[in-house]
PDB file of C-alpha atoms in Angstrom:
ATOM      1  CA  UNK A   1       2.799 -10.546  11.765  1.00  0.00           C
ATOM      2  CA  UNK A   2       0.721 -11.605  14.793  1.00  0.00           C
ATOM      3  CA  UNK A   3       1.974 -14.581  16.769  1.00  0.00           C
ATOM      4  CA  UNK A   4      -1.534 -16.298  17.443  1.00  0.00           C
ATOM      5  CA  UNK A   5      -5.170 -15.943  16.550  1.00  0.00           C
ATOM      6  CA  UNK A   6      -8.668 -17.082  16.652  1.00  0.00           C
ATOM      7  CA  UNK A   7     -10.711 -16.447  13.671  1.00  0.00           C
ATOM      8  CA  UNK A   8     -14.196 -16.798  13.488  1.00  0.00           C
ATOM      9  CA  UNK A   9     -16.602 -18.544  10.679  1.00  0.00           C
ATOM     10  CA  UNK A  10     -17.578 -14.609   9.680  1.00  0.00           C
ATOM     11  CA  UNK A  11     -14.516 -13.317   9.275  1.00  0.00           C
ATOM     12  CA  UNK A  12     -14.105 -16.173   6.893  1.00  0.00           C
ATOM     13  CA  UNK A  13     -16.892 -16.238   4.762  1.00  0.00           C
ATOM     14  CA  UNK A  14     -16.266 -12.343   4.353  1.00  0.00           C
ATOM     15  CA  UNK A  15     -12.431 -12.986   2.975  1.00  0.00           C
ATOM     16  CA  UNK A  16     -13.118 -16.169   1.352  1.00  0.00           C
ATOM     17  CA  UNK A  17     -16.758 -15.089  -0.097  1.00  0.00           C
ATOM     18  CA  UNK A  18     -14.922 -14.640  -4.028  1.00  0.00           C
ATOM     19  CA  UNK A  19     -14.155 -17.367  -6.459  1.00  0.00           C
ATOM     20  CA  UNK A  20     -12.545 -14.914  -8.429  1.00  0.00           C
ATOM     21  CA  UNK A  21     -10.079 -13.490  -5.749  1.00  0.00           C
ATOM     22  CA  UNK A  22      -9.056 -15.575  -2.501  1.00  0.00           C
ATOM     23  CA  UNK A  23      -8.488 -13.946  -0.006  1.00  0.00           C
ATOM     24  CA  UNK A  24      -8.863 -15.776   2.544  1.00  0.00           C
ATOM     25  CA  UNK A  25      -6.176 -18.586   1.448  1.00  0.00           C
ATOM     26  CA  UNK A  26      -3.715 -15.625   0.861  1.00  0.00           C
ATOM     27  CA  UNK A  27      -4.567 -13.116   3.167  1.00  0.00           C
ATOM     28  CA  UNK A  28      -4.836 -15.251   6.268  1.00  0.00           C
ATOM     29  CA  UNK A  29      -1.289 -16.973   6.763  1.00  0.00           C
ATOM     30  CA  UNK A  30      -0.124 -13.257   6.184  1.00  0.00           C
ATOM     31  CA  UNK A  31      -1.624 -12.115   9.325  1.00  0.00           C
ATOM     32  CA  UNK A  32      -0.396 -14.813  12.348  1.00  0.00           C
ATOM     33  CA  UNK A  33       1.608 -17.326  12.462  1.00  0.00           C
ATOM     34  CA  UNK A  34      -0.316 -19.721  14.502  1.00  0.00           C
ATOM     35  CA  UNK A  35      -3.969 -19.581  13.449  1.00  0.00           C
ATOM     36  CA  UNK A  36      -6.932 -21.676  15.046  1.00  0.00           C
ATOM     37  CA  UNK A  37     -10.494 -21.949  14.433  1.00  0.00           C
ATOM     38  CA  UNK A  38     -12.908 -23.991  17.244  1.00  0.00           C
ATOM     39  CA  UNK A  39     -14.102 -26.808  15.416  1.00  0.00           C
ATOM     40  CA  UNK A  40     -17.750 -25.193  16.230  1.00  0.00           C
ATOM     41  CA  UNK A  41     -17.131 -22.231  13.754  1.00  0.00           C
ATOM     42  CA  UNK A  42     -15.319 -23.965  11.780  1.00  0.00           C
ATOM     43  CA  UNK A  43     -18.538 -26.453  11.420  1.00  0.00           C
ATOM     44  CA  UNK A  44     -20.418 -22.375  10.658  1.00  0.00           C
ATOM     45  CA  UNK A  45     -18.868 -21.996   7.468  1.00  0.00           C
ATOM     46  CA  UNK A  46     -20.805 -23.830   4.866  1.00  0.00           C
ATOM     47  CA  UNK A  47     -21.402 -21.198   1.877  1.00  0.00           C
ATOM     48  CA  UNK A  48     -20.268 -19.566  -0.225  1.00  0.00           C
ATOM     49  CA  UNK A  49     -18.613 -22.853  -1.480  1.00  0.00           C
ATOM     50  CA  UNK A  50     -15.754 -20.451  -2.318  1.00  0.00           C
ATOM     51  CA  UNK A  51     -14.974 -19.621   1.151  1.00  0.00           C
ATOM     52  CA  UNK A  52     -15.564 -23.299   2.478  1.00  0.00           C
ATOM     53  CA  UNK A  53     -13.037 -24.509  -0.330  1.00  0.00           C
ATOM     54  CA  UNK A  54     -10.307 -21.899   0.944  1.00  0.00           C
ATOM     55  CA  UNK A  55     -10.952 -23.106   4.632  1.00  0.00           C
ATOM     56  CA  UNK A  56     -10.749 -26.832   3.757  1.00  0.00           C
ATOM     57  CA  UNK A  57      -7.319 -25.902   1.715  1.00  0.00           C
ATOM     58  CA  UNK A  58      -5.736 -24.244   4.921  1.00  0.00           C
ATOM     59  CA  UNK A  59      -6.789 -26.942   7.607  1.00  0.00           C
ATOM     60  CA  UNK A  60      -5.755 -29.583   5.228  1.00  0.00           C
ATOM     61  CA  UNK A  61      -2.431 -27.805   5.242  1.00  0.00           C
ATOM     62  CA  UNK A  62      -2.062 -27.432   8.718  1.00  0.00           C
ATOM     63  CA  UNK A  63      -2.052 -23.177   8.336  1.00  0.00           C
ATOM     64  CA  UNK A  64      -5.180 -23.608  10.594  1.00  0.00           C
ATOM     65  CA  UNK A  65      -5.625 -25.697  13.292  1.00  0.00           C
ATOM     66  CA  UNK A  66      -9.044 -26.983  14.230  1.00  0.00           C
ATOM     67  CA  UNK A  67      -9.406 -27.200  17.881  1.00  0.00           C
ATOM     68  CA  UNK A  68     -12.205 -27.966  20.893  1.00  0.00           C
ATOM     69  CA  UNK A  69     -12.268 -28.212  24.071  1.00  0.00           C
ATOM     70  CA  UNK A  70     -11.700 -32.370  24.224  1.00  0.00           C
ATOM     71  CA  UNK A  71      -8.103 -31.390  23.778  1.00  0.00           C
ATOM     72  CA  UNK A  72      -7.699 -29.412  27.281  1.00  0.00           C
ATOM     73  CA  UNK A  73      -6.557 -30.923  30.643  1.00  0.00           C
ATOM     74  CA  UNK A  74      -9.175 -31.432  32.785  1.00  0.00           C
ATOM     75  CA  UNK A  75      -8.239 -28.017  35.053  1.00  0.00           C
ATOM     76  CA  UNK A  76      -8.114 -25.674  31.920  1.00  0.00           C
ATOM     77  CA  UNK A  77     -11.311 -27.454  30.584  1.00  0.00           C
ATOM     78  CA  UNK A  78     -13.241 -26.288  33.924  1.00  0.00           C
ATOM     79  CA  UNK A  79     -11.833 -22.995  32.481  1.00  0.00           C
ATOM     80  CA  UNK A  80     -13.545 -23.462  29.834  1.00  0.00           C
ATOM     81  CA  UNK A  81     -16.840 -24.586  31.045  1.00  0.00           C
ATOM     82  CA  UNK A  82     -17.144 -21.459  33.428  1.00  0.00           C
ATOM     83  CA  UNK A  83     -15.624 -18.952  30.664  1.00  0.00           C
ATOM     84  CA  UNK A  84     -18.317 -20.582  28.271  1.00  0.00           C
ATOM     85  CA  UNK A  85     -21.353 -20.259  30.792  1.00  0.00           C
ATOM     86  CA  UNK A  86     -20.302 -17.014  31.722  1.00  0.00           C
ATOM     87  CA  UNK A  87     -20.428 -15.717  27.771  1.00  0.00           C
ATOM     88  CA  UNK A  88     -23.377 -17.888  26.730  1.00  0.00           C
ATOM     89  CA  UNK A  89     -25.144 -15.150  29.417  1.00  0.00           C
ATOM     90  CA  UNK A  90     -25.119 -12.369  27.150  1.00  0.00           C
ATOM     91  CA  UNK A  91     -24.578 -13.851  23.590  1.00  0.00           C
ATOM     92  CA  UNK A  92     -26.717 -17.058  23.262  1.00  0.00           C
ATOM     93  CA  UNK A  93     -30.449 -16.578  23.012  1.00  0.00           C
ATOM     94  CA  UNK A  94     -32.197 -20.143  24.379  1.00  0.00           C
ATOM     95  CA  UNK A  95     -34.785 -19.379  21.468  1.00  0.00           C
ATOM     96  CA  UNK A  96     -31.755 -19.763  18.926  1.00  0.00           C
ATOM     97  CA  UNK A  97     -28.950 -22.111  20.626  1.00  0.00           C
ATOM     98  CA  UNK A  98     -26.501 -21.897  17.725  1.00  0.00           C
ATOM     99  CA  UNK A  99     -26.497 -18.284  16.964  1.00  0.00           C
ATOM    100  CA  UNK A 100     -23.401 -16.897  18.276  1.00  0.00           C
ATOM    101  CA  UNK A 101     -22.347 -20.222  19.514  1.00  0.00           C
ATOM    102  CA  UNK A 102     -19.050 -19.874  17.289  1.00  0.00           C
ATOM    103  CA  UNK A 103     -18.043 -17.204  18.429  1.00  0.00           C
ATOM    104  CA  UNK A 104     -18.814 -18.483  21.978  1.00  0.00           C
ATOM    105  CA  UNK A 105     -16.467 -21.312  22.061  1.00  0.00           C
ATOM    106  CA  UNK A 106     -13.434 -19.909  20.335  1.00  0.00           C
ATOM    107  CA  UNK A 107     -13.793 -16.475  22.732  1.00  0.00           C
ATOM    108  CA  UNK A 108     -14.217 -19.222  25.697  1.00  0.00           C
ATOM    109  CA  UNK A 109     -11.110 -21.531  23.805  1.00  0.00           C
ATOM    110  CA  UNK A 110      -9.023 -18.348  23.430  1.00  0.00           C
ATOM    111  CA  UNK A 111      -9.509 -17.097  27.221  1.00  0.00           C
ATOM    112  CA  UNK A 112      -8.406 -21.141  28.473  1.00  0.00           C
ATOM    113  CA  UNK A 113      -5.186 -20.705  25.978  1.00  0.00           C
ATOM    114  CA  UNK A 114      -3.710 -17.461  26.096  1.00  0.00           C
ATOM    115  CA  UNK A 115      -5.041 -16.725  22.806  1.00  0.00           C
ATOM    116  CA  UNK A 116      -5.159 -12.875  22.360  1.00  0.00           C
ATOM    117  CA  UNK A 117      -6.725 -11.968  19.108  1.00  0.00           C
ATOM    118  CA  UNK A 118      -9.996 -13.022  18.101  1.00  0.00           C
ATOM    119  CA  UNK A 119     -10.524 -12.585  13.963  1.00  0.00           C
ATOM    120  CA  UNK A 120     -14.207 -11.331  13.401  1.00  0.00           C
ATOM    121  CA  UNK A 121     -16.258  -9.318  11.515  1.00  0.00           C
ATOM    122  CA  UNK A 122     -18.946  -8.565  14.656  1.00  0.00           C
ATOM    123  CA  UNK A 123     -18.586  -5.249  15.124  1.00  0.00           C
ATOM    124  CA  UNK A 124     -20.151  -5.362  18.806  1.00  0.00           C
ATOM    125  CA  UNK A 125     -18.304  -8.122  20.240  1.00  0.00           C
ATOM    126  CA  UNK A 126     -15.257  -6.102  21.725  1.00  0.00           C
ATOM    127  CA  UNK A 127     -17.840  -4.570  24.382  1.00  0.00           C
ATOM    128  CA  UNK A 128     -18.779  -8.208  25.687  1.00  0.00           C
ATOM    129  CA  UNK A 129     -15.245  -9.517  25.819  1.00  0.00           C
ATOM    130  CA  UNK A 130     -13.724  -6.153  27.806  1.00  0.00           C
ATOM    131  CA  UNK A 131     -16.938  -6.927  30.028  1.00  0.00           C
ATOM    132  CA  UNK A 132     -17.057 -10.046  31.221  1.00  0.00           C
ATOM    133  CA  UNK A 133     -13.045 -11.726  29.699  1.00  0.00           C
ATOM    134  CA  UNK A 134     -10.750  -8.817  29.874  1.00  0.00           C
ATOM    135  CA  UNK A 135      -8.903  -8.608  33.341  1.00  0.00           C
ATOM    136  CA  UNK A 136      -5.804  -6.797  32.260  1.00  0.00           C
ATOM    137  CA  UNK A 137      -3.581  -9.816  32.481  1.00  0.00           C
ATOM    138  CA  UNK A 138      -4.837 -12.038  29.685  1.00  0.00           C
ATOM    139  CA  UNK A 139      -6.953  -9.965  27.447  1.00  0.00           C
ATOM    140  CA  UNK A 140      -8.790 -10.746  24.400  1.00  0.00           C
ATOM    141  CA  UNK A 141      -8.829  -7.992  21.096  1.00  0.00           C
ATOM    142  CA  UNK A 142     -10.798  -8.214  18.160  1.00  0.00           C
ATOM    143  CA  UNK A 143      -9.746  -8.201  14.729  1.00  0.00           C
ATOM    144  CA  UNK A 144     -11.358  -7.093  12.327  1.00  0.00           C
ATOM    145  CA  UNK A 145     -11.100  -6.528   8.553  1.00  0.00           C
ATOM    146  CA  UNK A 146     -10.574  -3.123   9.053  1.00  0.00           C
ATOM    147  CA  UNK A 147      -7.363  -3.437  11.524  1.00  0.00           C
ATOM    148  CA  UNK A 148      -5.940  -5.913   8.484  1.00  0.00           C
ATOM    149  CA  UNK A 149      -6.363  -3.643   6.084  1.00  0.00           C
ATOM    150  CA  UNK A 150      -4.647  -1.099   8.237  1.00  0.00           C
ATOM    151  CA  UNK A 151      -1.922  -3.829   8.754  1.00  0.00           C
ATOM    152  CA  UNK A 152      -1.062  -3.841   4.773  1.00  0.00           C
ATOM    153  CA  UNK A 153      -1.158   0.110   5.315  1.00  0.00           C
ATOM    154  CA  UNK A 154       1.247   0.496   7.645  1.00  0.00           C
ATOM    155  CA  UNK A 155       4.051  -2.483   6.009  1.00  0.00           C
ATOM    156  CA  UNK A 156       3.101  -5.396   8.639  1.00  0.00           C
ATOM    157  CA  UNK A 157       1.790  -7.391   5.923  1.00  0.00           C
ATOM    158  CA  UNK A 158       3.444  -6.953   2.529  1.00  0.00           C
ATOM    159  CA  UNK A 159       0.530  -6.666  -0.276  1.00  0.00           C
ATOM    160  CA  UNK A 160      -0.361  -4.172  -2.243  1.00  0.00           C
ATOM    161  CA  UNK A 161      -2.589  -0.902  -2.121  1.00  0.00           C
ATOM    162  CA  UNK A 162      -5.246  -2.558  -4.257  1.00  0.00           C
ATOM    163  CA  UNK A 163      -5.064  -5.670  -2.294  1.00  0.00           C
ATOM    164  CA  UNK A 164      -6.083  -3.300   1.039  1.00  0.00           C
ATOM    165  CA  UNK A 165      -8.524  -1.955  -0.992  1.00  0.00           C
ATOM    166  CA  UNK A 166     -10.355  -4.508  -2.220  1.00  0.00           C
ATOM    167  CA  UNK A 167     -10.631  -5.900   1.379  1.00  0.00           C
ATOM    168  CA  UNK A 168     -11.674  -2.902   2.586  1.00  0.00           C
ATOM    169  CA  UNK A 169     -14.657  -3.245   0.517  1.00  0.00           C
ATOM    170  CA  UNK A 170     -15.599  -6.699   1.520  1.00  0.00           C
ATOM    171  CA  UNK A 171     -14.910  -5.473   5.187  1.00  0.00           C
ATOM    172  CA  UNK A 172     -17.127  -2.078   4.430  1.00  0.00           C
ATOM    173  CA  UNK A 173     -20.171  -3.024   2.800  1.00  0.00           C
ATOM    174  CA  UNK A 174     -20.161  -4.599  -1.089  1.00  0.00           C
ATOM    175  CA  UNK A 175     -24.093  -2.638  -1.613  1.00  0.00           C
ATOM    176  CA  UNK A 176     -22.327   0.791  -1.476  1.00  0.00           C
ATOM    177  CA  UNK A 177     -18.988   0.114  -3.492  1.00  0.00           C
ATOM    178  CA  UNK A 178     -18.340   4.186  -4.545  1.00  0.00           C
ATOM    179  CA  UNK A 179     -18.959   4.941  -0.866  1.00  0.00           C
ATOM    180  CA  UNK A 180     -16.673   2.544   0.446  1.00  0.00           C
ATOM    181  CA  UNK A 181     -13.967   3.604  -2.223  1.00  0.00           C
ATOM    182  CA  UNK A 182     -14.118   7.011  -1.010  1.00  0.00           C
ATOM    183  CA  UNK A 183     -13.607   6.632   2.522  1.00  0.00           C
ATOM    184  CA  UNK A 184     -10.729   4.293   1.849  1.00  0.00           C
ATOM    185  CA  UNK A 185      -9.004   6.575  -1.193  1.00  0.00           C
ATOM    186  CA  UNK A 186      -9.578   9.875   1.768  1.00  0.00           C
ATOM    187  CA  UNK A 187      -9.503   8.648   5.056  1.00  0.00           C
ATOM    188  CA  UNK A 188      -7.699   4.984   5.156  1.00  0.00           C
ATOM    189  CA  UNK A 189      -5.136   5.152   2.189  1.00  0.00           C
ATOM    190  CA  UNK A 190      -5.025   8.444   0.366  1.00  0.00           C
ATOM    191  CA  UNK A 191      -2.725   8.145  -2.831  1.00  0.00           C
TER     192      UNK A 191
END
């Protein structure tokens, strides 16, 4: 189990996108033991109602913490500001202010906190944060559904095989199901 994370409004709606099968209310306490989502991405995950249910459910519980950055002391909160500016550079478009801006504030949250793993789907992102966040000292890694699923794998999250494998799916692509239950039965999880 991970000590702290950051998870982002995708990485939710992905686990929490079944009303038959939650996931996300299951899955996530499994991986960290101190979660947070910025209140921003949290704010990102309207639909499926599924997914928003399972969110409501854990911040109501206190499993995740919804944070901003009102809560920070004023030095850490310049922090913030400059880590913010510095990522809105290369992942907000002016055209389309809110796109990415989830994933802006908790990488930008994270970075002020000594919060090391960021919970996302975006398979891209890793590139930005070694590039302008990552300094060696304090660095940020992504998680995604892929490194979970590799997590049940490997015993540091107890569920079973099928468990794995259904998120594997959700994390591989639901349009090609036969493909993605290949790769995992051959290359993730042979029996």
């Amino acid at each position: 189990m991970l000590e702290k994370i950051i998870v982002d409004a995708d990485f939710c709606v992905k686990l929490g996108g079944s009303d038959k099968y939650d996931f996300l209310f299951k899955v996530l306490p499994l991986i960290a033991s101190d979660i947070y989502m910025h209140t921003h991405a949290y704010g990102e995950v309207l639909y499926p109602a599924s997914a928003r249910k399972q969110l409501s459910a854990l911040a109501a519980s206190g499993i995740i913490k919804i944070v901003d950055q009102t809560v920070l002391n004023p030095s850490d909160r310049a922090v913030y500001d400059m880590t913010y500016r510095l990522l809105e550079e290369v992942m907000i478009n002016p055209n389309n202010p809110n796109k990415n801006k989830g994933e802006t504030c908790s990488l930008a949250f994270a970075k002020v906190t000594g919060i090391p793993i960021f919970a996302t789907d975006e398979s891209r992102l890793q590139n930005i944060i070694d590039e302008k966040l990552n300094n060696g000292r304090t660095d940020i890694r992504c998680l995604r559904i892929r490194d979970v699923v590799i997590m049940i794998r490997d015993g540091d999250i107890d569920l079973p095989r099928k468990y794995a494998k259904a998120l594997w799916r959700i994390g591989y692509n639901n349009a090609d199901v036969q493909n993605a239950n290949n790769i995992f039965d051959r290359e993730i999880w042979p029996i």
